[in-house]
CSV table of C-alpha atoms and ligand atoms in Angstrom, one decimal:
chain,number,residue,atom,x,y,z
A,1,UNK,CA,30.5,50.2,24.5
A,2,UNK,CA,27.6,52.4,22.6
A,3,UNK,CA,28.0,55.4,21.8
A,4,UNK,CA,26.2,57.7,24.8
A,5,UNK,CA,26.6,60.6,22.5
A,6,UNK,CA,24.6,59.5,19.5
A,7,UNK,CA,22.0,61.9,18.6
A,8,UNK,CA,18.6,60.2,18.9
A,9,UNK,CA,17.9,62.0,15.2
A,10,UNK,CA,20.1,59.0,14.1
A,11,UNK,CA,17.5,56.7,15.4
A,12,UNK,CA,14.1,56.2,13.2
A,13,UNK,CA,11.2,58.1,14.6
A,14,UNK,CA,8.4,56.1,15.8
A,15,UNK,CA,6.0,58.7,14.3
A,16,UNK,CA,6.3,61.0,11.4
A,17,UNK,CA,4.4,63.0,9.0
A,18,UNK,CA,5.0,62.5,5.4
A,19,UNK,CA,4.5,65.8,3.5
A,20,UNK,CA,3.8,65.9,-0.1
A,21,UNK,CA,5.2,69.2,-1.1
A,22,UNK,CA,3.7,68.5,-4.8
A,23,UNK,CA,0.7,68.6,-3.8
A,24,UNK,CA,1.0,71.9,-1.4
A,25,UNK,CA,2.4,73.2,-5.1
A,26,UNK,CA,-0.7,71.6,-7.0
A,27,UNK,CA,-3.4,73.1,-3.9
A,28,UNK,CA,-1.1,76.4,-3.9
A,29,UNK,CA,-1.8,76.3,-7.9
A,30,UNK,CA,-5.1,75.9,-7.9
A,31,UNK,CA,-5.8,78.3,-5.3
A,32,UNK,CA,-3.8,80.7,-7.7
A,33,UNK,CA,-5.8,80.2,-10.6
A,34,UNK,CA,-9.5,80.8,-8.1
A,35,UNK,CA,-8.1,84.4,-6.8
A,36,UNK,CA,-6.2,85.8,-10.1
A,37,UNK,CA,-6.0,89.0,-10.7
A,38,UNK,CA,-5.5,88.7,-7.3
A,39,UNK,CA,-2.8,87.6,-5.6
A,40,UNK,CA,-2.4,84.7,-3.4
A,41,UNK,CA,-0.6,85.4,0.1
A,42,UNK,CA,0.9,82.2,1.9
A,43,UNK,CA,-0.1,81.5,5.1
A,44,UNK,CA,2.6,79.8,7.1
A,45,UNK,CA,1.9,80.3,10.4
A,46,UNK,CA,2.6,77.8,13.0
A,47,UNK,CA,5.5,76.1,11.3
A,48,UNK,CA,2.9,76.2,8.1
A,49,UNK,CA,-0.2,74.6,10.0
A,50,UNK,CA,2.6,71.8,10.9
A,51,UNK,CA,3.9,70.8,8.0
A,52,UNK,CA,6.9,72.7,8.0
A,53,UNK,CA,7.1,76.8,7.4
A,54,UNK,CA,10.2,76.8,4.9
A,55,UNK,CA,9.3,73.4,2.9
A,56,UNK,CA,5.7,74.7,2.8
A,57,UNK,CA,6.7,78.3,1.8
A,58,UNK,CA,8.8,77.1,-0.6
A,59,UNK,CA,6.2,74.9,-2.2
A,60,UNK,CA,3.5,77.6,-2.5
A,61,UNK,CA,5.9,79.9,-3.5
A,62,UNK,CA,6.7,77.2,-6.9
A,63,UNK,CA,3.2,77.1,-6.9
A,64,UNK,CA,2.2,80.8,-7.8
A,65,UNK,CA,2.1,82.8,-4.2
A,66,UNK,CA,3.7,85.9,-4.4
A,67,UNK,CA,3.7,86.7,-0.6
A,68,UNK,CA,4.1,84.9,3.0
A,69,UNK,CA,2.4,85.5,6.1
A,70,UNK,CA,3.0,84.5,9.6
A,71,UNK,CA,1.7,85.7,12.8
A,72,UNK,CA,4.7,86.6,14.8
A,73,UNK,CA,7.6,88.0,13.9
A,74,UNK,CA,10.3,85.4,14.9
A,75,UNK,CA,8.3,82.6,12.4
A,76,UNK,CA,10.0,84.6,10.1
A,77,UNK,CA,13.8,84.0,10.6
A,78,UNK,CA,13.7,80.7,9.4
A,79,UNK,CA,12.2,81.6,6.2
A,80,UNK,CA,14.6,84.3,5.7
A,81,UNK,CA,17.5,81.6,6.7
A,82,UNK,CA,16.7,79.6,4.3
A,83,UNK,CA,17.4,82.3,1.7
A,84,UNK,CA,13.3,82.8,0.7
A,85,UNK,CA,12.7,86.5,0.1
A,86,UNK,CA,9.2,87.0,-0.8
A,87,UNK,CA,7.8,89.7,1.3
A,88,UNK,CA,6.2,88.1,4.6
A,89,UNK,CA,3.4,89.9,6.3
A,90,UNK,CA,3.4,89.5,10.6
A,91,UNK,CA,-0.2,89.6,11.2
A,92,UNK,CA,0.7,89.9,15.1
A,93,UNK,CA,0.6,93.9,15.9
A,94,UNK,CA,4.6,94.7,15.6
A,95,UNK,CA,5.8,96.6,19.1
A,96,UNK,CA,8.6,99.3,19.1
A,97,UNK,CA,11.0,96.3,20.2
A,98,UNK,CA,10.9,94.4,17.3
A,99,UNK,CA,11.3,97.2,15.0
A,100,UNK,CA,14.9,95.6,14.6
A,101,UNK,CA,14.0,92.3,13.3
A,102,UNK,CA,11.2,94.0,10.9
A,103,UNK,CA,14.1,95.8,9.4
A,104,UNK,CA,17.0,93.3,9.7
A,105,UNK,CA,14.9,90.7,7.8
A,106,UNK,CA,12.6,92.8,5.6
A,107,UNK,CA,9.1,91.7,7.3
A,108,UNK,CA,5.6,93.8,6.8
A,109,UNK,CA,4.1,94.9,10.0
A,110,UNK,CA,0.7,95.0,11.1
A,111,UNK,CA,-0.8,98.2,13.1
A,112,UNK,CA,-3.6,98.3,15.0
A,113,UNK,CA,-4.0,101.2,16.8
A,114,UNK,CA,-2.9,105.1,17.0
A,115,UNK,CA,-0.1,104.3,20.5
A,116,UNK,CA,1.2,101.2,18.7
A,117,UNK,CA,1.7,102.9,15.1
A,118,UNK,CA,3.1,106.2,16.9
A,119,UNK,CA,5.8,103.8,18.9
A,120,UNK,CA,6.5,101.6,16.1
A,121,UNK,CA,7.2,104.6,13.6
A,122,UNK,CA,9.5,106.6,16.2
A,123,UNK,CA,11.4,103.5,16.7
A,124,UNK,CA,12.0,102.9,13.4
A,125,UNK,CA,12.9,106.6,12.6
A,126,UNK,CA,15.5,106.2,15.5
A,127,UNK,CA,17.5,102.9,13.7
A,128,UNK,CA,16.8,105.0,10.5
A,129,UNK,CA,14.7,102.4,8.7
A,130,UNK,CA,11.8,102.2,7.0
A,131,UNK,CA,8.9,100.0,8.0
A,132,UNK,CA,6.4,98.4,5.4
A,133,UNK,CA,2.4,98.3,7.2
A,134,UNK,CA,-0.5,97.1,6.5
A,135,UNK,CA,-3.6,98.8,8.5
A,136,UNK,CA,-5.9,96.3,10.5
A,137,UNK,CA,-9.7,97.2,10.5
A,138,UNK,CA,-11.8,95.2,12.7
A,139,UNK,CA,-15.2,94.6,11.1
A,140,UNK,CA,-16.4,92.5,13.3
A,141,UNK,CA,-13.9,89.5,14.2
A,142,UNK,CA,-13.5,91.4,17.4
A,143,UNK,CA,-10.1,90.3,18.0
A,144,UNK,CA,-7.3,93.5,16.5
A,145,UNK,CA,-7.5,96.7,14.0
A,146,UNK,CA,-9.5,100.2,14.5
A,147,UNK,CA,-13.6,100.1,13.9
A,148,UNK,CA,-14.0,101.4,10.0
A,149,UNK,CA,-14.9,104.3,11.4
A,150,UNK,CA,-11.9,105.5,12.8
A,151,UNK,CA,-10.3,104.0,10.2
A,152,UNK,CA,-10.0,106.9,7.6
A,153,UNK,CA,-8.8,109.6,10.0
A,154,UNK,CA,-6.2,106.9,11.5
A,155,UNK,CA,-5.1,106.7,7.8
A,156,UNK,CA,-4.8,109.9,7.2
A,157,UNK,CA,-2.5,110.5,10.6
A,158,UNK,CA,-0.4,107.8,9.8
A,159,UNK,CA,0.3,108.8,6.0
A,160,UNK,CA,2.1,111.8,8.0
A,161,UNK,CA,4.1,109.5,10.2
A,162,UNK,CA,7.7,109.1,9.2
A,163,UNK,CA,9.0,105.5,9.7
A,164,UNK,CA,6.1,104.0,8.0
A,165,UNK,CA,5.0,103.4,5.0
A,166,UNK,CA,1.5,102.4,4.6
A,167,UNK,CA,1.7,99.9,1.7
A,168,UNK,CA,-2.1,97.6,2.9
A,169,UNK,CA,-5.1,97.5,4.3
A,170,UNK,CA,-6.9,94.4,5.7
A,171,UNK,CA,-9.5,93.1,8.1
A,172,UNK,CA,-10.4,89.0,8.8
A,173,UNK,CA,-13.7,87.0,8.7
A,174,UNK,CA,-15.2,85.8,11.5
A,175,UNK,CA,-17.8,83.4,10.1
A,176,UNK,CA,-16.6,82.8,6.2
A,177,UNK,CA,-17.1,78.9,6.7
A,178,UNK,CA,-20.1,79.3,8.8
A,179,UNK,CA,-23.3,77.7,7.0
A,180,UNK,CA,-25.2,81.1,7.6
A,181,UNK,CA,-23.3,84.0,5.2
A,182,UNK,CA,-25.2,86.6,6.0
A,183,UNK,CA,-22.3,88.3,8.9
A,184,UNK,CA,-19.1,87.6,6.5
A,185,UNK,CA,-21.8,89.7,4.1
A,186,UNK,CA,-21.9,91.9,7.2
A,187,UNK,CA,-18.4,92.1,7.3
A,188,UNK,CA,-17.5,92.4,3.5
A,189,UNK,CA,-20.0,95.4,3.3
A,190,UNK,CA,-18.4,97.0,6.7
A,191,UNK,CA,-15.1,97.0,5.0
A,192,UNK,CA,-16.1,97.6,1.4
A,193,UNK,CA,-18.0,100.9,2.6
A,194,UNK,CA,-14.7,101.9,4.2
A,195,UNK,CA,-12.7,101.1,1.0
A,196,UNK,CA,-15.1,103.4,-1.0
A,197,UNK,CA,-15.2,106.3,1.9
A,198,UNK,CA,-11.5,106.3,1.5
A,199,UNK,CA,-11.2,105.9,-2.0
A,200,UNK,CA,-14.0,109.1,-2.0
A,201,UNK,CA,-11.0,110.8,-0.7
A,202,UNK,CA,-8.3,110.1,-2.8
A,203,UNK,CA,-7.1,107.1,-0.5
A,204,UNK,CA,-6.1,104.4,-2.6
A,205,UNK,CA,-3.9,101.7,-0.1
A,206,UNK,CA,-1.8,99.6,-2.8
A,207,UNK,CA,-2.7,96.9,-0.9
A,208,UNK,CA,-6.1,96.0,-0.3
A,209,UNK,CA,-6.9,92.2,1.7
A,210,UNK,CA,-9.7,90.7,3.6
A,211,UNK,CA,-10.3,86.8,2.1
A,212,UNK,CA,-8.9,83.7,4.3
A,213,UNK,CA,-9.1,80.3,2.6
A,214,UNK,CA,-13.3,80.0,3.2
A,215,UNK,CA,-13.9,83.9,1.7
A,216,UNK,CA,-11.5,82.7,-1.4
A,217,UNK,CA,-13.7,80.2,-2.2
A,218,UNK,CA,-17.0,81.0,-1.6
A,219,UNK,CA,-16.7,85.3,-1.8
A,220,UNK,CA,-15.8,86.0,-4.7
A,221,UNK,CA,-16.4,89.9,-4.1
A,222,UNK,CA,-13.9,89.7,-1.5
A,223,UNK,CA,-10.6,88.8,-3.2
A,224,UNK,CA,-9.7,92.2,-3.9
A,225,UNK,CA,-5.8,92.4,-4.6
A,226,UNK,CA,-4.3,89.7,-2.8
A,227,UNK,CA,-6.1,86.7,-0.7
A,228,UNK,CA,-4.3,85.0,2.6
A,229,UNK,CA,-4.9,81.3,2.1
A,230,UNK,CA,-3.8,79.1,4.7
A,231,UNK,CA,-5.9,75.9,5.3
A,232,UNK,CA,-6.7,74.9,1.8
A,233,UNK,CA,-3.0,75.0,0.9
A,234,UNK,CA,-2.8,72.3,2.8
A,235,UNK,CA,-5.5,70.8,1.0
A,236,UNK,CA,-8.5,70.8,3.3
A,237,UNK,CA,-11.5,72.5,1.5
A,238,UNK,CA,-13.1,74.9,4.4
A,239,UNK,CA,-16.6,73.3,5.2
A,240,UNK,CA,-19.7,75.6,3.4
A,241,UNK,CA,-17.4,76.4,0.3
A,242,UNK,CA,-18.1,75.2,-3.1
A,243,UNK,CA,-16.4,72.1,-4.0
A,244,UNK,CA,-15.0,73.4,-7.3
A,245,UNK,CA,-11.8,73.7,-6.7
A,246,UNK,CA,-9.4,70.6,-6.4
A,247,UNK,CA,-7.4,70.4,-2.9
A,248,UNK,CA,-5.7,67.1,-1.7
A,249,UNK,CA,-4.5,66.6,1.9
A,250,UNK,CA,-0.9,67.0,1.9
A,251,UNK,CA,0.3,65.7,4.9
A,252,UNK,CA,0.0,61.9,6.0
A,253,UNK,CA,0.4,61.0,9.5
A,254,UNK,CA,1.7,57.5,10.4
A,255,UNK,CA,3.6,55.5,12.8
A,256,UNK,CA,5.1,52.4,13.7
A,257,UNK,CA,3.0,49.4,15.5
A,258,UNK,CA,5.3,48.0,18.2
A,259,UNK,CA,3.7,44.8,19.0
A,260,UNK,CA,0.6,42.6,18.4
A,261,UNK,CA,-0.7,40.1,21.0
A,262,UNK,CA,-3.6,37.9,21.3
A,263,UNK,CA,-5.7,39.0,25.2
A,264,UNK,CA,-7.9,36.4,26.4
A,265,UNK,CA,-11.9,37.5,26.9
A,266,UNK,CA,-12.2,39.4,29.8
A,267,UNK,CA,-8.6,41.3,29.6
A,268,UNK,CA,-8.5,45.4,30.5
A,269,UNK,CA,-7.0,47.5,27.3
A,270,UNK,CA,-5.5,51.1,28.7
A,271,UNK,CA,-5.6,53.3,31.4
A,272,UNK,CA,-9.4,53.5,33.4
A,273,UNK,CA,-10.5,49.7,31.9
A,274,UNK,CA,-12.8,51.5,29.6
A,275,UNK,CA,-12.3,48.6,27.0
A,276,UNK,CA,-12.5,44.5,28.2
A,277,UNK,CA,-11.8,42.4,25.4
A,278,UNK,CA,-15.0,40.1,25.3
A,279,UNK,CA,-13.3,37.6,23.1
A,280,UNK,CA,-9.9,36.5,21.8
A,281,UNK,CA,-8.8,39.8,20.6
A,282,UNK,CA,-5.5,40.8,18.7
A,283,UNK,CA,-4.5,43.9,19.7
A,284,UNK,CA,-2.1,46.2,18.3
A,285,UNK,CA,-0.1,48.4,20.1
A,286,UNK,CA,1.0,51.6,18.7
A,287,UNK,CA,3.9,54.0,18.8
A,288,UNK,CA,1.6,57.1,19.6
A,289,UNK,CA,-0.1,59.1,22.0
A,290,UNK,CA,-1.8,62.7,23.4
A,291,UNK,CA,2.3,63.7,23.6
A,292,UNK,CA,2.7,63.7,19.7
A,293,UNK,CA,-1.0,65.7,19.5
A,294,UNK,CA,-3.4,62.2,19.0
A,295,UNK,CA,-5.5,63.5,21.3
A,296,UNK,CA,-7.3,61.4,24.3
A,297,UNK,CA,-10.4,63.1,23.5
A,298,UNK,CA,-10.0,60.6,20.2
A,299,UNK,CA,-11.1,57.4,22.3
A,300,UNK,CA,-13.6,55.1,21.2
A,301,UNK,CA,-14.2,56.5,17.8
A,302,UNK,CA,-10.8,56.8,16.1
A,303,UNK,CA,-9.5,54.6,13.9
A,304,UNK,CA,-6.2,54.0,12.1
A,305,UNK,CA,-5.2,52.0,9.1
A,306,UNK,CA,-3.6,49.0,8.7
A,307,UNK,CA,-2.5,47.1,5.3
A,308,UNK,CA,-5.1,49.6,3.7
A,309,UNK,CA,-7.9,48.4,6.2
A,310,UNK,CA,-9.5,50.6,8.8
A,311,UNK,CA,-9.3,49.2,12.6
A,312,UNK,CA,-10.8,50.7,15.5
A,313,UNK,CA,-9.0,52.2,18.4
A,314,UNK,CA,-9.7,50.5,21.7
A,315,UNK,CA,-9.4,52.2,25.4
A,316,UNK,CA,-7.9,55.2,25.9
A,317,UNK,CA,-5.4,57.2,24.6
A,318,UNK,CA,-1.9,57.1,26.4
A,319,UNK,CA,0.7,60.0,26.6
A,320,UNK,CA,3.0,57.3,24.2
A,321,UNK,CA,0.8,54.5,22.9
A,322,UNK,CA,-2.5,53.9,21.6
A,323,UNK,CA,-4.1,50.3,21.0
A,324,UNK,CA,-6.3,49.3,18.1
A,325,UNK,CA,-8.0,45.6,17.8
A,326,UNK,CA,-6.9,43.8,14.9
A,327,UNK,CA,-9.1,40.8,15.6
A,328,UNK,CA,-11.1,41.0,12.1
A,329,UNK,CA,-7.7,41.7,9.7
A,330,UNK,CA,-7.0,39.1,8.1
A,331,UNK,CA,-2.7,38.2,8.2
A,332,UNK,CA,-0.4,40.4,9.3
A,333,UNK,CA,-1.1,44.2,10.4
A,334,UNK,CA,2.3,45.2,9.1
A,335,UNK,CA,4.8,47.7,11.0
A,336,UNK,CA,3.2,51.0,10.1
A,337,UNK,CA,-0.6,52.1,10.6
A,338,UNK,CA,-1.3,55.6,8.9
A,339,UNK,CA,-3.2,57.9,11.1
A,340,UNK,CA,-4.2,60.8,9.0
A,341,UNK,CA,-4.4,60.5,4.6
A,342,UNK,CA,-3.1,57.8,3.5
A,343,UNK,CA,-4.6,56.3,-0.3
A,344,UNK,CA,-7.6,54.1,-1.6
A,345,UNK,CA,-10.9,53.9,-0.1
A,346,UNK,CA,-10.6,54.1,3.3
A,347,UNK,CA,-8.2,57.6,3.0
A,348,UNK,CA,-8.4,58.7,6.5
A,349,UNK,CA,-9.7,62.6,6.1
A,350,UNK,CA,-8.5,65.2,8.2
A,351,UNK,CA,-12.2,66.3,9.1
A,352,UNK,CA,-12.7,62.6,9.8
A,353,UNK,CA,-9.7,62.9,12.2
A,354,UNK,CA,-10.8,66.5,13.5
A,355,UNK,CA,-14.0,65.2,14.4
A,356,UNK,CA,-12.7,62.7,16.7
A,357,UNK,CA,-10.5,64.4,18.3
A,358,UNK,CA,-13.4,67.2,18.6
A,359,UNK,CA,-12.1,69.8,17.1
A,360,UNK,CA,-11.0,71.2,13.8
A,361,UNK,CA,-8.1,70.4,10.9
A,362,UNK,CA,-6.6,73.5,12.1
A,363,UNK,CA,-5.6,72.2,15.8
A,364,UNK,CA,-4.7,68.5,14.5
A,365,UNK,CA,-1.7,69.7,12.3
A,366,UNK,CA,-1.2,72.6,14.5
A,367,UNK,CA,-1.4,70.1,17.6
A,368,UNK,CA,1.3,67.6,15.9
A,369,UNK,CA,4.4,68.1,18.5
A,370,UNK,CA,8.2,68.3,17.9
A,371,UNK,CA,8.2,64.3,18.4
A,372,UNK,CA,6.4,63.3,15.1
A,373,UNK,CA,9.4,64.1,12.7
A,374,UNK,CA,8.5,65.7,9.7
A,375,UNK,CA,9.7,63.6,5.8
A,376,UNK,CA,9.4,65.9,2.8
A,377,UNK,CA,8.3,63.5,-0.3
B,401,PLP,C1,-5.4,87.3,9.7
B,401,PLP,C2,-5.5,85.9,9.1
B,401,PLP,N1,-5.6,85.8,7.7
B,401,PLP,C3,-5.7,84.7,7.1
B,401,PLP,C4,-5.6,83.5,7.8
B,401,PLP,C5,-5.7,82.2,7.0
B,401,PLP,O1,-6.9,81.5,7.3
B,401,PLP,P1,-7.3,80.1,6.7
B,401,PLP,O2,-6.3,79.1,7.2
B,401,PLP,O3,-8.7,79.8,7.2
B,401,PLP,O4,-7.2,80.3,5.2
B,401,PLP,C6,-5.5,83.5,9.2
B,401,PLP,C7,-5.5,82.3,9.9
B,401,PLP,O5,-6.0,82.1,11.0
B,401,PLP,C8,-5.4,84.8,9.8
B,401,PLP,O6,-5.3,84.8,11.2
């Protein structure tokens, strides 16, 4: 009788994403070599973009970061399971009951505001730790931090606050991959004008950040001492930034194709008949749907490839299954069709992907569920 106990991890996955941690390292690298003197802050958020927080950290960290960031708190204990103990920033503001886990597993908090730092520093006093912060400004992302103008007295309250220790102070770009510069300029001066007022009075934060992947690149002003790259570790180049610097994609997404059958003319592909086969068509069908994040909105634009060839997706999407026409490939379509990267000339990109799925890099790796396993090459 089988086994009704067998994990279904023992099973192969019917889609997966391949991630080439030498190229994270290589991107990571490269990256390094754009912001020195500065130093190059991780960003591994959102189980890093997808790909995997620890095998990602770990990768940038061989490849010259000196620091991780994530944006809550609990992203953090499976970094600090795995044994990595380069400092990790929490850009999510860190409230009085997770002063705990900020001190059990050595985590930099962010503070935003005069109740949340004065809550934050009493709870620490009271379990008798010691909390590394970084300040958040808001020049004009409009989402977390004090205006620079409140900034310097905030500072100066806060150097008196025991619990804390002030070690940064950072603010975000709104726009710094926006064609038009001039409101990251906007920003940068906001926030440099603030750095001078303070350093007018003898305020000197150790650690001063405001460059995401897009300022790296393209501001050079704005690298300051340390840079938070996320996106281009990944290897996608942030669009309006010069294309100097290397980056390859390092994750490829693929997955098996479970059958191909020949539908007469006149046969309905997918949910809503939005495709009607208007010859012999061989069609493909796929092990993957809007449930492992290939979104719906993808439908008659997407394409996948097969033996190296591009093929067109036909009807919709399905929570499970997607169907592609593989009338013009010539032989055999193979058992795996690559979704996302993949080599030669028709690479699939993951703007190219973004695009279809209307939206942005960010969301598709982001958007990749628990059901497309994750294979470390
Ligand atoms: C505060 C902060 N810094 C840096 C980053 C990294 O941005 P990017 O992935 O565009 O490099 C993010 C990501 O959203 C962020 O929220």
């Amino acid at each position: 009788m089988a086994d009704a106990t067998a994990s279904p991890r023992t099973y192969p996955a019917r889609t997966w994403a391949e991630v080439d941690l030498g190229r994270l390292r290589e991107n990571t690298r490269a990256l390094a070599r754009v912001a020195a003197p500065a130093r190059l802050m991780a960003v591994v958020k959102a189980d890093g973009y997808g790909h995997g927080a620890v095998p990602a950290a770990r990768a940038a960290l061989e490849g010259g970061a000196s620091a991780l960031a994530v944006a809550r708190p609990d992203e953090a204990i499976p970094l600090r399971d795995a044994g990595i103990e380069a400092p990790v920033l929490v850009f999510a503001p860190a409230s009085p009951e997770e002063v705990d886990l900020y001190g059990r597993l050595h985590l930099t908090a962010t503070v935003v505001g005069r109740d949340q730092a004065a809550a934050l520093a009493r709870a620490a006093r009271e379990q008798g730790v010691r909390l590394a912060a970084h300040v958040k400004v808001d020049t004009g992302m409009g989402r977390l931090g004090f205006l620079p103008d409140e900034a310097l007295a905030f500072w100066e309250e806060l150097r008196g606050l025991e619990g804390l220790e002030l070690e940064g102070l950072y603010t975000h770009f709104a726009t710094a991959d926006e064609p038009e510069a001039a409101y990251a300029r906007l920003q940068w001066q906001r926030f440099r004008g603030l750095v001078d007022h303070l350093e007018a009075r003898g305020v000197r934060p150790p650690l001063v950040h405001a460059a995401n992947s897009a300022a790296l690149l393209r501001m050079p002003e704005a690298r300051l001492d340390l840079v938070r790259a996320g996106i281009a570790l990944y290897g996608v180049r942030p669009p309006n930034t010069p294309p100097r610097t290397h980056l390859a994609p390092a994750l490829t997404w693929k997955c098996r194709v479970s059958t191909v059958r020949t539908l007469p003319p006149g046969w309905g592909v997918s949910y809503g008949k939005e495709f009607v086969a208007w010859r012999p068509s061989r069609v493909a069908t796929l092990a993957v749907g809007y449930a492992d994040g290939y979104r719906r909105s993808s439908a008659h634009r997407a394409q996948v490839l097969l033996q190296g060839r591009r093929v067109p997706l036909i009807g919709r999407v399905t929570m499970d299954q997607v169907m592609v026409d593989v009338t013009e490939l010539d032989g055999d379509p193979g058992s795996e069709a690559v979704l996302l990267g993949g080599t030669g000339p028709h690479a699939i990109e993951p703007e190219e992907v973004a695009a279809w799925m209307e939206t942005i890099p960010y969301e598709v790796f982001t958007g990749l569920s628990a059901r497309v396993e994750r294979r470390y090459v």
